[in-house]
Coordinates of C-alpha atoms and ligand atoms in Angstrom, one line a residue:
X6 CA 136.1 202.0 57.8
X7 CA 134.2 202.3 61.0
X8 CA 130.6 203.4 61.0
X9 CA 130.4 204.8 64.5
X10 CA 130.8 203.9 68.2
X11 CA 127.6 202.2 68.9
X12 CA 126.5 201.1 65.5
X13 CA 129.1 198.5 64.7
X14 CA 130.4 196.0 67.3
X15 CA 134.1 195.2 66.7
X16 CA 134.7 194.0 70.2
X17 CA 133.8 190.4 70.2
X18 CA 130.2 190.7 71.2
X19 CA 130.4 192.2 74.7
X20 CA 130.6 195.8 73.5
X21 CA 133.9 196.5 75.2
X22 CA 137.2 197.3 73.6
X23 CA 140.4 195.3 74.6
X24 CA 142.3 198.4 75.6
X25 CA 142.5 197.4 79.2
X26 CA 142.1 201.0 80.4
X27 CA 139.1 200.7 82.8
X28 CA 140.0 202.0 86.2
X29 CA 143.7 202.4 85.3
X30 CA 145.9 205.4 85.7
X31 CA 147.7 206.6 82.5
X32 CA 151.1 207.6 83.7
X33 CA 153.6 206.6 81.0
X34 CA 153.6 205.2 77.5
X35 CA 155.6 202.2 78.9
X36 CA 152.3 200.8 80.2
X37 CA 151.0 200.0 76.7
X38 CA 151.5 197.1 74.4
X39 CA 150.9 197.1 70.7
X40 CA 147.5 195.5 70.9
X41 CA 146.3 198.1 73.4
X42 CA 147.6 200.9 71.2
X43 CA 145.7 199.5 68.2
X44 CA 142.5 199.4 70.3
X45 CA 143.0 203.0 71.5
X46 CA 143.6 204.2 68.0
X47 CA 140.4 202.3 66.8
X48 CA 138.4 203.8 69.6
X49 CA 139.8 207.3 68.9
X50 CA 138.8 206.9 65.2
X51 CA 135.3 205.9 66.3
X52 CA 135.2 209.0 68.5
X53 CA 136.0 211.1 65.5
X54 CA 133.1 209.5 63.6
X55 CA 130.9 210.0 66.6
X56 CA 131.7 213.7 66.8
X57 CA 131.2 214.2 63.0
X58 CA 127.8 212.5 63.3
X59 CA 126.4 213.7 66.6
X60 CA 128.7 216.5 67.9
X61 CA 128.2 215.3 71.5
X62 CA 126.9 212.1 73.2
X63 CA 126.2 211.2 76.8
X64 CA 128.1 208.1 78.0
X65 CA 129.9 210.1 80.7
X66 CA 126.7 211.9 81.9
X67 CA 127.0 212.5 85.6
X68 CA 130.8 212.0 85.6
X69 CA 133.2 214.8 86.7
X70 CA 136.7 215.5 85.5
X71 CA 139.2 217.5 87.7
X72 CA 141.6 219.2 85.2
X73 CA 144.6 220.3 87.4
X74 CA 147.3 222.2 85.6
X75 CA 150.4 223.5 87.4
X76 CA 152.0 224.6 84.1
X77 CA 150.6 226.6 81.2
X78 CA 148.5 224.7 78.5
X79 CA 146.2 225.6 75.7
X80 CA 145.6 222.4 73.7
X81 CA 146.0 219.7 76.3
X82 CA 143.8 221.5 78.9
X83 CA 141.1 222.6 76.5
X84 CA 140.9 219.4 74.5
X85 CA 140.4 217.4 77.8
X86 CA 137.6 219.8 78.7
X87 CA 136.0 219.5 75.2
X88 CA 136.4 215.7 75.3
X89 CA 134.7 215.4 78.6
X90 CA 131.9 217.8 77.6
X91 CA 131.4 216.0 74.2
X92 CA 130.9 212.8 76.2
X93 CA 128.3 214.4 78.4
X94 CA 130.5 214.9 81.5
X95 CA 131.4 218.1 83.4
X96 CA 134.7 219.6 84.4
X97 CA 136.3 221.3 87.5
X98 CA 138.9 223.4 85.6
X99 CA 142.0 224.4 87.7
X100 CA 144.2 226.2 85.2
X101 CA 145.5 228.8 87.5
X102 CA 146.8 227.0 90.6
X103 CA 147.8 230.4 92.0
X104 CA 144.1 230.9 92.7
X105 CA 143.8 227.6 94.5
X106 CA 145.2 226.5 97.9
X107 CA 148.4 225.6 96.1
X108 CA 149.2 229.3 96.6
X109 CA 148.9 228.8 100.3
X110 CA 151.4 226.0 100.2
X111 CA 149.2 223.0 99.9
X112 CA 151.0 219.9 98.8
X113 CA 150.3 218.0 95.6
X114 CA 149.2 215.0 97.8
X115 CA 146.5 217.0 99.6
X116 CA 145.4 218.8 96.4
X117 CA 144.8 215.5 94.5
X118 CA 143.1 213.9 97.5
X119 CA 140.8 216.9 97.8
X120 CA 139.9 216.7 94.1
X121 CA 139.4 213.0 94.3
X122 CA 136.8 213.6 97.0
X123 CA 134.7 215.4 94.4
X124 CA 135.6 214.1 90.9
X125 CA 135.7 210.7 89.1
X126 CA 139.0 211.3 87.3
X127 CA 142.0 213.7 87.5
X128 CA 144.1 215.0 84.6
X129 CA 147.4 216.5 86.0
X130 CA 150.1 218.6 84.4
X131 CA 153.0 219.5 86.6
X132 CA 156.5 220.9 86.1
X133 CA 158.3 218.0 88.0
X134 CA 159.2 214.8 86.3
X135 CA 157.5 212.0 88.2
X136 CA 154.7 214.2 89.7
X137 CA 152.0 212.1 88.1
X138 CA 153.4 209.0 89.8
X139 CA 153.6 210.9 93.1
X140 CA 149.9 211.9 92.7
X141 CA 148.9 208.4 91.8
X142 CA 150.6 207.0 94.9
X143 CA 148.8 209.6 97.0
X144 CA 145.5 208.1 95.8
X145 CA 146.5 204.4 95.8
X146 CA 145.1 203.5 99.2
X147 CA 142.8 206.5 99.6
X148 CA 139.1 205.8 100.4
X149 CA 138.1 208.0 97.4
X150 CA 140.6 206.6 95.0
X151 CA 140.1 207.6 91.4
X152 CA 142.3 207.3 88.2
X153 CA 144.8 209.9 87.2
X154 CA 146.0 210.8 83.7
X155 CA 149.5 212.4 83.2
X156 CA 149.1 215.4 81.0
X157 CA 152.9 216.2 81.1
X158 CA 155.4 215.9 83.9
X159 CA 158.3 218.3 83.4
X160 CA 160.7 217.0 80.9
X161 CA 159.5 213.4 81.6
X162 CA 156.5 212.2 79.6
X163 CA 153.4 213.3 77.8
X164 CA 151.6 210.0 77.1
X165 CA 148.3 211.4 75.8
X166 CA 150.2 213.7 73.4
X167 CA 152.1 210.6 72.2
X168 CA 148.9 208.8 71.6
X169 CA 147.4 211.6 69.5
X170 CA 150.7 211.9 67.6
X171 CA 150.4 208.1 66.9
X172 CA 146.8 208.6 65.7
X173 CA 147.9 211.4 63.4
X174 CA 150.7 209.3 61.9
X175 CA 148.2 206.4 61.3
X176 CA 145.5 208.6 59.9
X177 CA 147.8 210.7 57.7
X178 CA 149.9 207.8 56.3
X179 CA 147.5 204.8 56.7
X180 CA 150.0 202.8 58.8
X181 CA 152.8 203.2 61.3
X182 CA 155.1 200.2 60.4
X183 CA 157.9 201.1 58.1
X184 CA 158.0 204.7 59.2
X185 CA 161.0 207.0 58.8
X186 CA 160.5 209.9 61.2
X187 CA 162.7 212.9 61.6
X188 CA 162.4 214.5 65.1
X189 CA 163.7 218.0 65.0
X190 CA 164.5 220.6 67.7
X191 CA 164.9 220.3 71.5
X192 CA 165.1 216.6 71.8
X193 CA 166.7 216.8 75.3
X194 CA 163.9 218.7 77.0
X195 CA 160.9 218.0 74.8
X196 CA 158.7 215.4 76.7
X197 CA 156.6 214.8 73.6
X198 CA 159.5 213.2 71.6
X199 CA 160.5 211.2 74.7
X200 CA 157.0 209.6 74.8
X201 CA 156.4 209.3 71.1
X202 CA 159.7 207.6 70.3
X203 CA 159.0 204.9 72.9
X204 CA 155.6 204.2 71.4
X205 CA 156.9 204.0 67.9
X206 CA 159.5 201.5 69.0
X207 CA 156.7 199.0 69.5
X208 CA 156.1 199.1 65.7
X209 CA 158.1 197.3 63.0
X210 CA 160.9 198.7 60.9
X211 CA 161.0 202.2 62.4
X212 CA 163.8 204.6 61.5
X213 CA 164.6 207.7 63.4
X214 CA 166.7 210.7 62.3
X215 CA 167.2 212.8 65.4
X216 CA 168.1 216.4 64.4
X217 CA 169.1 218.8 67.2
X218 CA 171.9 221.1 68.2
X219 CA 174.6 219.2 70.0
X220 CA 173.5 220.4 73.5
X221 CA 169.9 219.4 72.9
X222 CA 170.3 215.8 71.8
X223 CA 167.9 213.0 72.7
X224 CA 168.7 211.6 76.2
X225 CA 171.1 208.6 75.9
X226 CA 168.6 206.3 77.8
X227 CA 166.0 206.9 75.1
X228 CA 168.4 206.3 72.3
X229 CA 169.5 203.1 74.1
X230 CA 165.8 202.0 74.3
X231 CA 165.3 202.6 70.6
X232 CA 168.4 200.6 69.8
X233 CA 167.2 197.7 72.0
X234 CA 164.0 197.7 70.0
X235 CA 166.0 197.4 66.7
X236 CA 165.0 200.9 65.4
X237 CA 167.3 202.5 62.9
X238 CA 168.8 205.7 64.4
X239 CA 170.8 208.5 62.9
X240 CA 171.8 211.6 65.0
X241 CA 172.7 214.8 63.3
X242 CA 172.6 218.6 63.8
X243 CA 171.6 219.3 60.2
X244 CA 168.4 219.0 58.2
X245 CA 170.4 218.4 55.0
X246 CA 169.3 215.2 53.3
X247 CA 166.7 214.6 55.9
X248 CA 163.7 216.3 54.3
X249 CA 164.0 214.3 51.1
X250 CA 163.8 211.0 53.0
X251 CA 161.5 211.5 56.0
X252 CA 157.9 210.3 55.9
X253 CA 157.1 212.4 58.9
X254 CA 158.9 215.5 60.1
X255 CA 158.1 216.0 63.8
X256 CA 159.2 219.5 64.7
X257 CA 159.5 220.8 68.3
X258 CA 160.2 224.2 69.9
X259 CA 163.2 224.8 72.0
X260 CA 161.8 224.6 75.6
X261 CA 162.6 228.0 77.0
X262 CA 161.2 227.2 80.5
X263 CA 163.8 224.4 80.9
X264 CA 166.8 226.8 80.4
X265 CA 168.7 228.2 83.4
X266 CA 170.7 230.6 81.1
X267 CA 168.5 232.9 78.9
X268 CA 171.4 233.6 76.6
X269 CA 171.8 229.9 75.8
X270 CA 168.1 229.8 74.9
X271 CA 168.4 232.9 72.6
X272 CA 171.3 231.3 70.8
X273 CA 169.4 228.0 70.1
X274 CA 165.8 229.0 69.8
X275 CA 165.7 229.3 66.0
X276 CA 168.2 226.6 65.1
X277 CA 165.8 225.2 62.5
X278 CA 163.1 227.2 60.8
X279 CA 160.7 225.4 58.5
X280 CA 159.4 227.8 55.8
X281 CA 158.1 227.4 52.2
X282 CA 161.7 227.0 50.9
X283 CA 162.3 224.2 53.3
X284 CA 159.0 222.5 52.3
X285 CA 160.1 222.6 48.7
X286 CA 163.0 220.3 49.5
X287 CA 160.7 217.8 51.3
X288 CA 159.0 214.9 49.5
X289 CA 155.4 215.4 48.3
X290 CA 154.1 212.9 50.8
X291 CA 156.0 214.1 53.9
X292 CA 153.7 214.8 56.9
X293 CA 154.7 217.8 58.9
X294 CA 153.8 217.6 62.6
X295 CA 154.4 219.8 65.7
X296 CA 152.9 219.5 69.2
X297 CA 152.6 223.3 69.5
X298 CA 153.0 225.9 70.6
X299 CA 155.3 227.0 67.8
X300 CA 157.4 230.1 68.6
X301 CA 159.0 230.8 65.2
X302 CA 160.2 227.4 64.1
X303 CA 157.5 226.9 61.5
X304 CA 156.6 230.0 59.4
X305 CA 152.9 230.8 59.1
X306 CA 153.2 230.6 55.3
X307 CA 153.5 226.8 55.7
X308 CA 150.0 226.4 57.2
X309 CA 148.2 226.1 53.8
X310 CA 150.5 223.4 52.6
X311 CA 148.5 220.2 52.6
X312 CA 151.5 218.4 54.2
X313 CA 151.2 220.6 57.3
X314 CA 149.2 218.3 59.6
X315 CA 149.5 220.1 62.9
X316 CA 146.0 221.5 63.1
X317 CA 144.5 218.0 62.3
X318 CA 147.0 216.7 64.9
X319 CA 145.4 219.1 67.5
X320 CA 141.9 218.0 66.5
X321 CA 143.0 214.3 67.0
X322 CA 143.9 215.3 70.5
X323 CA 140.3 215.7 71.4
X324 CA 139.3 212.3 69.9
X325 CA 142.1 210.5 71.7
X326 CA 141.2 212.1 75.0
X327 CA 137.6 211.2 74.5
X328 CA 138.7 207.6 74.0
X329 CA 140.9 207.7 77.1
X330 CA 138.3 209.3 79.3
X331 CA 135.6 206.9 78.2
X332 CA 138.0 203.9 78.4
X333 CA 139.4 204.7 81.9
X334 CA 135.9 205.4 83.2
X335 CA 134.8 202.0 81.9
X336 CA 132.2 203.1 79.4
X337 CA 133.6 201.6 76.2
Ligands
LIG409 N1 152.6 221.3 74.3 C1 153.6 220.4 74.4 C2 154.0 220.0 75.8 O1 153.2 220.4 76.7 C3 154.8 220.8 73.6 C4 155.5 222.0 74.1 O2 155.1 222.6 75.1 O3 156.5 222.4 73.4 O4 155.0 219.3 76.1

């Protein structure tokens, strides 16, 4: 058990973790190997200890984060702000791009170059897949180049969510190896399951049960990737038999904003509802996770069940984002 960020040196004497984040962009989970993941989880755990002890600390004093969100967000946006503030930094929050020059037609390239002239790091959420890479390219040879963190790019990826999900699995279960995870809901459009499944594939002996309506199945490229990494995979449209066996049930909402046809969304939105009766069928040790927001797929009555980990999962988001900000800005 760690005793805090600065009180115990687990880093080989130079005080730095081996996460390799300093000065890097965080664009995709594909950039991480297992050793780096372990280091990020360790650092995130130390951030949790640090917050419990001190509330806030000052390693990022004088640093500025530009938080640029072109899509709605509650948890990702506010946990990045809280993370920066708990590390002593400050934030330029742009949550309503309609009140920025984006509304006048400014390009993503010009917007991120502008923010890079003022800030030390950018967190970007955008509706288009690949937008974070586009923004990173715009900064690559720029005189005020700063790192960029992908906070969700359309149906593409959500790497920081995947890291906080991984932390939650580790903290709730004690280990990740040997996991049987059931991913449930909109596996086609949900970027969190795309990123998390790729990270889990780096661990040993991982089994996936992918539960979705036929039209919302996990993309075949992701399934192929999991196969290449020797993961066990079962695809089904029913929760029958899944609850009894899964160590983690990772539930997701049907992604309304990705549907062209509102009637198709209405038909699918409550394909699976987790309530007390459902939880009775699950094992006593199953961990129930959800990236939130939930829009009816988990009943409120489940919240007091100790297996419901989604509020702890949210809290972990702040710790992981503290670790990423401090790591990328070269302070740990
Ligand atoms: N908050 C998560 C995301 O931004 C999950 C969701 O929106 O359903 O992808």
